[in-house]
Tab-separated table of C-alpha atoms in Angstrom:
chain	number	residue	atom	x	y	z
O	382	UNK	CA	-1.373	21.478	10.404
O	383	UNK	CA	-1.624	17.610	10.027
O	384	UNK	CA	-2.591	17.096	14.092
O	385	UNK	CA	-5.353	19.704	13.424
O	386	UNK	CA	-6.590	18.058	10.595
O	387	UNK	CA	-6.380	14.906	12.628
O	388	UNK	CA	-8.168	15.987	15.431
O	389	UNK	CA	-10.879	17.497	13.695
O	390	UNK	CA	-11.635	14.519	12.486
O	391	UNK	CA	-11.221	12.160	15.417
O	392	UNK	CA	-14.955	13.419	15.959
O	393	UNK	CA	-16.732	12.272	13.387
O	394	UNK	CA	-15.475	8.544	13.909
O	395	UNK	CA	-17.378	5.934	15.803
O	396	UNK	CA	-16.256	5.828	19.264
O	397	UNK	CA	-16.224	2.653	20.458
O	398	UNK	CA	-13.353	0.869	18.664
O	399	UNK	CA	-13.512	-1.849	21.331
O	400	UNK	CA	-17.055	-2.925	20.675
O	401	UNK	CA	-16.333	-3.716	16.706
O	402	UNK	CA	-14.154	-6.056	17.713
O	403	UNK	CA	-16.502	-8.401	20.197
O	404	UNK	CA	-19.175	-7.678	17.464
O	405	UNK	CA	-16.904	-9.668	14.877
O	406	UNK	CA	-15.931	-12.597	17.317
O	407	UNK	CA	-18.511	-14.979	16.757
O	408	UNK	CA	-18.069	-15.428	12.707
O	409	UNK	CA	-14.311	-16.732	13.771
O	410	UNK	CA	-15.572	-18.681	16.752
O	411	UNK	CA	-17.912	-20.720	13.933
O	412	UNK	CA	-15.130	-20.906	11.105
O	413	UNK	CA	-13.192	-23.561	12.058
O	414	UNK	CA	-12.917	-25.088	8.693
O	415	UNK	CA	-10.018	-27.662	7.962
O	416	UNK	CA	-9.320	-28.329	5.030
O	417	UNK	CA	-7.248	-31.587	3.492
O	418	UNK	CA	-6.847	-31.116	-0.145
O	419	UNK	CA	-5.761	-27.897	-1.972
O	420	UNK	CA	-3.894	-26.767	-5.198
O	421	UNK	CA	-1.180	-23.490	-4.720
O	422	UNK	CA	-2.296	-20.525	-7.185
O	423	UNK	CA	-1.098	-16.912	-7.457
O	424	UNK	CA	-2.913	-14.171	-8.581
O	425	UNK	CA	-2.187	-10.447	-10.013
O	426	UNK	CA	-3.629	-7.825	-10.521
O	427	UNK	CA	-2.282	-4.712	-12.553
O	428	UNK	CA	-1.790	-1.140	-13.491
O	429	UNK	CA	-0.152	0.358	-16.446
O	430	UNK	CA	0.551	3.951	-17.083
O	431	UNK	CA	3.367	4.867	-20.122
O	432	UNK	CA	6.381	6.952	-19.481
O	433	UNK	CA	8.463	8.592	-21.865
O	434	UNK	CA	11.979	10.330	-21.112
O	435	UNK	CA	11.598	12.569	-24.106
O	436	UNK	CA	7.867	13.860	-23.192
O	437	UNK	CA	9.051	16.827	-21.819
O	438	UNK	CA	11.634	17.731	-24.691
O	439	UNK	CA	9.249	16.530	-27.246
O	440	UNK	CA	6.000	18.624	-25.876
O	441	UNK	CA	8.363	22.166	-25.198
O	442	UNK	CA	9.257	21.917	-29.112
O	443	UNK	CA	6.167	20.372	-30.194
O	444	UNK	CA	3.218	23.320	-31.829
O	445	UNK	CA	0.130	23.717	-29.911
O	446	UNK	CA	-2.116	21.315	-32.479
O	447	UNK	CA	0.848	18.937	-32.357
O	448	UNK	CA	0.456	18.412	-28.587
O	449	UNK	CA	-2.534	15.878	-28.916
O	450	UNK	CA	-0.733	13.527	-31.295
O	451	UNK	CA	2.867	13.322	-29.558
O	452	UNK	CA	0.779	12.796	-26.533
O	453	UNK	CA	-1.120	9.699	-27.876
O	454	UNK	CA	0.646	6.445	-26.730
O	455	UNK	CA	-0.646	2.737	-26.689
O	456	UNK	CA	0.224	1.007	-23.315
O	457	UNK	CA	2.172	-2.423	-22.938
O	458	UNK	CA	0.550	-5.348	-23.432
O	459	UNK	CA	1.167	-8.901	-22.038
O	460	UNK	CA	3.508	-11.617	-24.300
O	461	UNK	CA	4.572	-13.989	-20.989
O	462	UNK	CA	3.479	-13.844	-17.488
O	463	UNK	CA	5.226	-16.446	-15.526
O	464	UNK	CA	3.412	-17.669	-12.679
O	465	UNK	CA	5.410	-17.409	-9.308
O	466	UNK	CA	6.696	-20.710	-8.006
O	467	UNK	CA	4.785	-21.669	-4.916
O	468	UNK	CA	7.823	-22.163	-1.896
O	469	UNK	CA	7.267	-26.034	-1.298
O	470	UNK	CA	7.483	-25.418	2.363
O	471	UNK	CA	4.775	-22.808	2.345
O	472	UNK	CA	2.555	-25.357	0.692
O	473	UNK	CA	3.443	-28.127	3.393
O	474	UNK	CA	2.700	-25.605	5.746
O	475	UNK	CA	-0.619	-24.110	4.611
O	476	UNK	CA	1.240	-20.285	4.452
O	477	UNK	CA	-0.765	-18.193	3.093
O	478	UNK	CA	0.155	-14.369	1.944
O	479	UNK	CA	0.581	-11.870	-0.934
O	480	UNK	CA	3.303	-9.390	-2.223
O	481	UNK	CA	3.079	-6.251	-3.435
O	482	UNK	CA	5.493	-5.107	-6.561
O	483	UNK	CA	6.145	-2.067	-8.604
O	484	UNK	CA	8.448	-1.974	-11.546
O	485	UNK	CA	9.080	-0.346	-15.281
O	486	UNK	CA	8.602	-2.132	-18.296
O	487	UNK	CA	11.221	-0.773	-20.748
O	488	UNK	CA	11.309	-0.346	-24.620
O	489	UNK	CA	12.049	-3.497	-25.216
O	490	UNK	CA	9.564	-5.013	-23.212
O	491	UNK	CA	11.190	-6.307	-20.287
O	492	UNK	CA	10.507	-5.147	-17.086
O	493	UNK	CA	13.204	-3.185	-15.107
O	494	UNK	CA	14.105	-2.751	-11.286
O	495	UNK	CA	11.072	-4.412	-9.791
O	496	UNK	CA	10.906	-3.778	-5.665
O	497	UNK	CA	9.030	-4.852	-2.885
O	498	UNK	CA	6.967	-2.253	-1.432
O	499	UNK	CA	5.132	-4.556	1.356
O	500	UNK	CA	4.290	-8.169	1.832
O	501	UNK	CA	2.871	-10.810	4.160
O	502	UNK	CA	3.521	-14.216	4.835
O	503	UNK	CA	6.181	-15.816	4.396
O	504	UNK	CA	9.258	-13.950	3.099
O	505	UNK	CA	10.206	-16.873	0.511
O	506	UNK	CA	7.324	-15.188	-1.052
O	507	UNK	CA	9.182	-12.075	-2.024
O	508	UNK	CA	11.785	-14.591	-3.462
O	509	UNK	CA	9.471	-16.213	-5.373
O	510	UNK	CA	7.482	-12.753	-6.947
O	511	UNK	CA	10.650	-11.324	-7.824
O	512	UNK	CA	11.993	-14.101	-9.556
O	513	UNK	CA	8.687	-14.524	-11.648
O	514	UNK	CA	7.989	-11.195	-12.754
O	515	UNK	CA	11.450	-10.335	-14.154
O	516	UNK	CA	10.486	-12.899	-16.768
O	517	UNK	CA	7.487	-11.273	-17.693
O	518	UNK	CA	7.618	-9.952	-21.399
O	519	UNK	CA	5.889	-7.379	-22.891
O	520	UNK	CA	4.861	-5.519	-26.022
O	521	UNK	CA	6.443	-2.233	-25.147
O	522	UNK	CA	4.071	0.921	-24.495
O	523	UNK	CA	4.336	3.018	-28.271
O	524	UNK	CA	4.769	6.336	-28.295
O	525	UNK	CA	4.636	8.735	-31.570
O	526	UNK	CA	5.048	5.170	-33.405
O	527	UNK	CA	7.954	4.804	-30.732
O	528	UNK	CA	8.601	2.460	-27.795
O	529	UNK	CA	9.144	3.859	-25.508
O	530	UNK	CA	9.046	3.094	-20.906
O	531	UNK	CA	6.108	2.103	-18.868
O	532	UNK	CA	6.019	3.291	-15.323
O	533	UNK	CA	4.166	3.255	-12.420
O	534	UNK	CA	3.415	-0.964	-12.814
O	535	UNK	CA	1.948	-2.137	-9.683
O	536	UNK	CA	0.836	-5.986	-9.118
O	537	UNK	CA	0.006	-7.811	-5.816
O	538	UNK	CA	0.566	-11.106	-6.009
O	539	UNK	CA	-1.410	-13.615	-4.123
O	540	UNK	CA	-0.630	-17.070	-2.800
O	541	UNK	CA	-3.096	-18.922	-1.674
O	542	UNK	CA	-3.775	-22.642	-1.405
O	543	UNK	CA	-7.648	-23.581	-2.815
O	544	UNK	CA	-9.892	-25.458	-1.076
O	545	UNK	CA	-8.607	-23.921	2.325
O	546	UNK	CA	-10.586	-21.398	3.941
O	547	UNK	CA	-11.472	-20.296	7.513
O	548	UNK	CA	-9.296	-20.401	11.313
O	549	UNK	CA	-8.212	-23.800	12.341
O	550	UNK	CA	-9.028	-24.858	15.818
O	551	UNK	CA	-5.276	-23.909	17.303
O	552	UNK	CA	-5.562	-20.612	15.851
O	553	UNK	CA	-9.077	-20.009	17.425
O	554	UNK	CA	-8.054	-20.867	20.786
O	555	UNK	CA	-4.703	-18.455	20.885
O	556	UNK	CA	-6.761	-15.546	18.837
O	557	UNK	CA	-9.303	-15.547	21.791
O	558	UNK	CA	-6.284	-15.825	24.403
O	559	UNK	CA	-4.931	-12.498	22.836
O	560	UNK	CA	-8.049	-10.244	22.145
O	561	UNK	CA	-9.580	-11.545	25.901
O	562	UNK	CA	-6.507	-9.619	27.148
O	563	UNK	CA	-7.411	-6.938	25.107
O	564	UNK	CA	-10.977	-6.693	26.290
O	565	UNK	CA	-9.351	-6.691	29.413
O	566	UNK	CA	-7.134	-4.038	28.998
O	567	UNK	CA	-4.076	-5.789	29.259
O	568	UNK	CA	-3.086	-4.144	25.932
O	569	UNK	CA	0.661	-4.805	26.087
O	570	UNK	CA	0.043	-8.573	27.493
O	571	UNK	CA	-2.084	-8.747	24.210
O	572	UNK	CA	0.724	-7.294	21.586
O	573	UNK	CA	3.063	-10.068	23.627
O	574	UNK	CA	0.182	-13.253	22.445
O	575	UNK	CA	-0.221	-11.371	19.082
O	576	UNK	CA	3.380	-11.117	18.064
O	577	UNK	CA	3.881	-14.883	19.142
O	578	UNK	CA	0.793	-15.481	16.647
O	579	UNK	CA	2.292	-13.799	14.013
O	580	UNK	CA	5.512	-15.831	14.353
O	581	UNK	CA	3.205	-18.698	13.117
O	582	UNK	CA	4.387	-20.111	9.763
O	583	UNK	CA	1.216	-22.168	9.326
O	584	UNK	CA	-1.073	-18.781	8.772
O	585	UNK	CA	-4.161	-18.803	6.053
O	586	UNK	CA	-5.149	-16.117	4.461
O	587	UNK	CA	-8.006	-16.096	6.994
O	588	UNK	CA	-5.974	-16.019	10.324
O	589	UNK	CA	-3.580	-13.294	8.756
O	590	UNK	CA	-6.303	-11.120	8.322
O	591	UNK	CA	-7.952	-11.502	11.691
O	592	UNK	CA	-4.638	-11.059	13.064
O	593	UNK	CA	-4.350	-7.386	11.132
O	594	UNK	CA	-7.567	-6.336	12.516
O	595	UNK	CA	-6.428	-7.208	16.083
O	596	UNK	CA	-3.481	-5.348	15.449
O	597	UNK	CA	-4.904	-2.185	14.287
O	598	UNK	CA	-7.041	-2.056	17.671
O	599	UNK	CA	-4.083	-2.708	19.655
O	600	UNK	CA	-1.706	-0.124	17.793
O	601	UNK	CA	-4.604	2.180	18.243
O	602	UNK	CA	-4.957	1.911	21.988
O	603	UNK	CA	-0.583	2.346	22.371
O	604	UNK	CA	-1.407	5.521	19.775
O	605	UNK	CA	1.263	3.922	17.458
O	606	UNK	CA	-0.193	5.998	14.324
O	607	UNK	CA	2.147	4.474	11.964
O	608	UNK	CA	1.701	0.533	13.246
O	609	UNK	CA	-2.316	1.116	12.839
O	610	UNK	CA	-1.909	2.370	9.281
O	611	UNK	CA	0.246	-0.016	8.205
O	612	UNK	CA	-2.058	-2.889	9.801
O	613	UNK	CA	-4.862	-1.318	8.216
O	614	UNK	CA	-3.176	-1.233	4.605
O	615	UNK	CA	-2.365	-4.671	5.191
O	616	UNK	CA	-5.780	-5.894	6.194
O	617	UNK	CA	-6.796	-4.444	3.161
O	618	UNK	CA	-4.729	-6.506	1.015
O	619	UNK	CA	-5.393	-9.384	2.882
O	620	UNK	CA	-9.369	-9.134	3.091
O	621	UNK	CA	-10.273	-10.532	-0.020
O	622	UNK	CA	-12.713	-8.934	-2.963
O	623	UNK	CA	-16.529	-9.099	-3.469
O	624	UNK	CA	-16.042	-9.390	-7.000
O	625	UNK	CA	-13.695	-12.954	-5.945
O	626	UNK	CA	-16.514	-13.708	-3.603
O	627	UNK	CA	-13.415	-14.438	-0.911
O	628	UNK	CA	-14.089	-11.288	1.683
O	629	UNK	CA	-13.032	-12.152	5.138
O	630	UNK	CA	-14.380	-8.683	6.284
O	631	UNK	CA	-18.059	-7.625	4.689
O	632	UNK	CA	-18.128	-4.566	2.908
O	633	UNK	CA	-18.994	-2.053	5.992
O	634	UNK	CA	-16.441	-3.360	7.644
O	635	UNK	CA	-13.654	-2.764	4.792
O	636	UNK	CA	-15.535	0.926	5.000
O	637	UNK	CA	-14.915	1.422	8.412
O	638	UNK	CA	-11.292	0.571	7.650
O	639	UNK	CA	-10.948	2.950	4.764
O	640	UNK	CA	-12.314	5.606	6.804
O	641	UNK	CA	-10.131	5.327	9.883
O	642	UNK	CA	-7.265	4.739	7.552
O	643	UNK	CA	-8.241	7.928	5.545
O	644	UNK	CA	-7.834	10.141	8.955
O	645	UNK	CA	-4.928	8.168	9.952
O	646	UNK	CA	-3.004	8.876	6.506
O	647	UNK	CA	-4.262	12.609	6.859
O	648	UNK	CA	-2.409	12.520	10.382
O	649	UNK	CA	1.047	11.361	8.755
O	650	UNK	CA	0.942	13.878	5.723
O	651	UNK	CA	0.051	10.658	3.331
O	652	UNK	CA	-2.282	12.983	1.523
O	653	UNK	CA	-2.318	11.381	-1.752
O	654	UNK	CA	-2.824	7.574	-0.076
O	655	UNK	CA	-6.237	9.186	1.908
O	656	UNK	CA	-7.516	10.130	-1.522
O	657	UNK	CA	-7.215	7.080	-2.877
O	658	UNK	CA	-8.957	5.712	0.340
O	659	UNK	CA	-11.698	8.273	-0.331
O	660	UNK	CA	-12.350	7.120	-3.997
O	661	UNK	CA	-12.520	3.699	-3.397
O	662	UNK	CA	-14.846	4.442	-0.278
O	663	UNK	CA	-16.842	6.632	-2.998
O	664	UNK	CA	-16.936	3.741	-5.489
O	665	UNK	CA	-18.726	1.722	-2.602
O	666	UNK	CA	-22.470	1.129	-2.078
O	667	UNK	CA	-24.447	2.070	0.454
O	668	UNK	CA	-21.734	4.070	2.326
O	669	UNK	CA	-23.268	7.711	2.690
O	670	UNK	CA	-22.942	8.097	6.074
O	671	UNK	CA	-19.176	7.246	6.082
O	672	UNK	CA	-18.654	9.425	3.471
O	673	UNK	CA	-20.404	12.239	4.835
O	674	UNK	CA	-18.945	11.829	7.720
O	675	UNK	CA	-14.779	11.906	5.959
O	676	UNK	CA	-15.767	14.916	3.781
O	677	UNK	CA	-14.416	17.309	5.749
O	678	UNK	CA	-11.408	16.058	6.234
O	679	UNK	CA	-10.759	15.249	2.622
O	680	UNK	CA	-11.677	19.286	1.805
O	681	UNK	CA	-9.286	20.276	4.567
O	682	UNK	CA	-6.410	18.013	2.752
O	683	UNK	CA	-7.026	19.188	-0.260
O	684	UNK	CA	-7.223	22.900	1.231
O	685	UNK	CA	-4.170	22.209	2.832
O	686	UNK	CA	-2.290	20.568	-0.546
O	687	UNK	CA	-2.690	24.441	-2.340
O	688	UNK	CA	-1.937	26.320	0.783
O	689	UNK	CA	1.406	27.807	0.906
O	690	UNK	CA	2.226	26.018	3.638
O	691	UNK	CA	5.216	23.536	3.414
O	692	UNK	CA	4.461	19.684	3.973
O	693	UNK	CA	6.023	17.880	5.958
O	694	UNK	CA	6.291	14.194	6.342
O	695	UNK	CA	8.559	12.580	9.161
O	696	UNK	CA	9.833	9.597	8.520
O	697	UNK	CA	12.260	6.673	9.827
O	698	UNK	CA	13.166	4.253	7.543
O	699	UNK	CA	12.103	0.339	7.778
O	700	UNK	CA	14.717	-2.619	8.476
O	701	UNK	CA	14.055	-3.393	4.475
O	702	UNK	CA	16.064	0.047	3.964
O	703	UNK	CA	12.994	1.312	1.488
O	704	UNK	CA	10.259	3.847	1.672
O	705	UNK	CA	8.029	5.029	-0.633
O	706	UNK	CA	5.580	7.775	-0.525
O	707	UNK	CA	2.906	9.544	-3.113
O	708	UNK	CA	4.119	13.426	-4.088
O	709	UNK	CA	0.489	15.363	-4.004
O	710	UNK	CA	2.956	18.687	-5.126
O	711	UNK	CA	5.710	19.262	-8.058
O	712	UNK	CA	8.420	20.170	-4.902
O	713	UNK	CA	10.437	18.098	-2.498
O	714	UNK	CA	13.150	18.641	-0.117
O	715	UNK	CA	14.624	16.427	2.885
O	716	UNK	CA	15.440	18.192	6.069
O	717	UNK	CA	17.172	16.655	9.310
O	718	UNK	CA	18.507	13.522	8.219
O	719	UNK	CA	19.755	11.265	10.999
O	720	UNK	CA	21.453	8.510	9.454
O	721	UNK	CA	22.387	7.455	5.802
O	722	UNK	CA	20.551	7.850	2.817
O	723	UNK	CA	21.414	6.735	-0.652
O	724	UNK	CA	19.557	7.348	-3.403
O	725	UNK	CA	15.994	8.932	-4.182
O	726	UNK	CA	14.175	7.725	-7.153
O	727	UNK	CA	11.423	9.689	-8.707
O	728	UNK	CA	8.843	7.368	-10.476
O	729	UNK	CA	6.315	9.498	-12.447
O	730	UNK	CA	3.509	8.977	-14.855
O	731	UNK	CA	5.814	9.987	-17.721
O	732	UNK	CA	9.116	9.954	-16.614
O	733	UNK	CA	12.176	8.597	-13.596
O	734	UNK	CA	15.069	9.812	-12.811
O	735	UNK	CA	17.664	8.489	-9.827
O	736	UNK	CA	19.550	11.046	-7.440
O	737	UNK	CA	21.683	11.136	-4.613
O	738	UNK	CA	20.294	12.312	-1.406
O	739	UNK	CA	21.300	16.184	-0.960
O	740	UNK	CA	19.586	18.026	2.711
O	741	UNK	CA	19.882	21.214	0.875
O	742	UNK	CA	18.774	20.451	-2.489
O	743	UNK	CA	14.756	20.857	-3.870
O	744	UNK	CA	13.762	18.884	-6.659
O	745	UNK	CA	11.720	20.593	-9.172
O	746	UNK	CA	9.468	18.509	-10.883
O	747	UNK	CA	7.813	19.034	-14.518
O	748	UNK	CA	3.924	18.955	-14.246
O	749	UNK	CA	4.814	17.235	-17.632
O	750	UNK	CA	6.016	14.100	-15.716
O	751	UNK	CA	2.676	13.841	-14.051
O	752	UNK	CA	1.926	12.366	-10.363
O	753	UNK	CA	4.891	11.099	-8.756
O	754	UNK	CA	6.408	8.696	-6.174
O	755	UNK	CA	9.412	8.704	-4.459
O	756	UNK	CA	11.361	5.783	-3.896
O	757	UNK	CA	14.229	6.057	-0.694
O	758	UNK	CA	16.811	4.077	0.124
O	759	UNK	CA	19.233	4.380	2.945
O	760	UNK	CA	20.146	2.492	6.153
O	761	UNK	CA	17.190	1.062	8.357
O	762	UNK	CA	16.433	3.379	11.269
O	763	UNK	CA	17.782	6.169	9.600
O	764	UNK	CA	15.264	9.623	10.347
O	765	UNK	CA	14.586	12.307	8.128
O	766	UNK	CA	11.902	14.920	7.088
O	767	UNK	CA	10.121	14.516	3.340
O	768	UNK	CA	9.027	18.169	2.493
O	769	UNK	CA	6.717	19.253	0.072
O	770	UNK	CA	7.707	22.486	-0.802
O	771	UNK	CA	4.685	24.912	-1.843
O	772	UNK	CA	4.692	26.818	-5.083
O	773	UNK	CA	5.637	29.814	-3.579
């Protein structure tokens, strides 16, 4: 079902992939800024929903007029926010990059079993964003005049150096090395000049997102699905905000991205991450045609999410031995698993619970608990199928 989907709505796209990327050139070719003086800063932004172990227990028992009040809950709310330590070597360098966190903040405030979910850069970054925000403190989320968990905390944390914007000279020169071979159609002899890029520990903001674009074109011409999407999540991340006035892509371009990520996420049964795409591409100005032009697919996903068709989702796990993925139904299985998996954990709106890995086992989840993600661990490389199991 996904492939249909996918090829359905291959044709609504623009065509010529090839052409947005000479169209872009020039605005690099005339940024080489260099800057000397600059101050390290991190920046994070965050989202809070409360979770409560007892919700379910506490709503079964609870009378129908009662329902309202139990429900009621004040989130956390900031006491100490440590700023991450800028890596000292980073700074010499001019690295530039941002990590992406999710954690629980517990009844006592303190936030609990942070992970990375992605990052770019540098990886002393992780270090350093890990360190930091187990030191945050919080009021804790109340609950029926109880504390009581937070889940489903998200923050991104930026590091960027001020005062230092744009491609340096060296970086211009090997960029247009690599995407001339891919005008060419060398593609592979352009992944070989892009990966050496990306080995680069001197990379801006700037220059890391130029290099995401570049390989999002190149991942789409080898018709690596899950190398584009990533790229294209990453870009994201890395593009800046209009709101920050720091875009490195303008706003139809960040469009464009959404929308080819949308069909791309469609393709890999990331149905929940390609309706997130299609909000934020909603919450955009002057994007009509782009959004007409998605529609479709987004009714067939959601036709597809209350069919009684089984999901399925295959994955292979990363060399960080973590993946995560967005439940858009109450049900999960796995299904031929080639390797080892540990543990599952289920992050919800209102609840988490841990589990060992079982093939033959489907996890039933309380529509209490609201929307859920899972969190799996297991070795790196290891296959397996993520099944969302339909009500029937």
């Amino acid at each position: 079902m996904k492939q249909d989907l996918w090829k359905k709505a291959v044709r609504t796209e623009y065509s010529a992939q090839e052409g947005i990327v000479k169209r872009i050139q020039p605005s690099l070719v005339l940024a080489a800024l260099l800057a000397t003086g600059f101050t390290a800063s991190a920046a994070a932004q965050e989202l809070s929903i409360p979770c409560d172990d007892l919700e379910e227990k506490a709503l079964a028992e609870s009378k129908a007029d009662e329902v309202e009040r139990i429900s009621a809950f004040t989130p956390a709310t900031p006491l100490k926010r440590v700023d991450p330590r800028y890596p000292s070597q980073a700074i010499r360098k001019g690295r530039e990059g941002w990590v992406r966190l999710s954690y629980v903040i517990d009844e006592e405030g303190r936030v609990k079993d942070p992970v990375v979910e992605d990052f770019f850069g540098s990886p002393s970054f992780k270090r350093s964003a890990l360190s930091a925000v187990k030191k945050w403190q919080y009021n804790p989320a109340i609950k029926d005049g109880e504390p009581t968990q937070q889940c489903h905390q998200a923050v991104q944390m930026d590091f960027a150096i001020s005062g230092k914007s744009g491609a340096t000279r060296k970086f211009i020169k090997a960029y247009k090395d690599a995407e001339e071979r891919f005008n060419a159609g060398d593609v592979d002899a352009a992944d070989e000049a892009l990966k050496e890029l990306l080995a680069w520990d001197t990379l801006n903001r700037y220059e890391n997102t130029w290099l995401l674009n570049l390989e999002s074109h190149i991942a789409s011409k080898q018709g690596d699905v899950e190398r584009e999407a990533q790229s294209l999540t990453r870009l994201l991340a890395s593009n800046g905000s209009k709101r920050f006035n720091n875009m490195v892509f303008d706003e139809d371009y960040v469009a464009y991205a959404l929308q080819r990520k949308i069909i791309l996420d469609a393709q890999r049964g990331y149905y929940a991450e390609a309706l997130k795409s299609y909000t934020t591409l909603q919450d955009m100005e002057a994007q009509e045609t782009r959004i007409g032009e998605i529609a479709p697919l987004i009714s067939q996903i959601e036709e597809s999410i209350a069919s009684e068709q089984n999901l399925t989702v295959p994955v292979t796990i990363g060399s960080d031995g973590n993946w995560f993925h967005t439940l858009v139904r109450s049900k999960f299985a796995f299904g031929n698993i080639q390797g080892e998996l540990d543990t599952v954990e289920v992050r919800c709106d209102t609840h988490r619970e841990k589990f060992t890995v079982a093939e033959a086992h489907v996890w039933q989840i309380p529509s209490s608990w609201g929307q859920c993600q899972v969190m799996v661990k297991g070795d790196s490389e290891t296959k397996f199928d993520l099944i969302e199991v339909a009500k029937g």
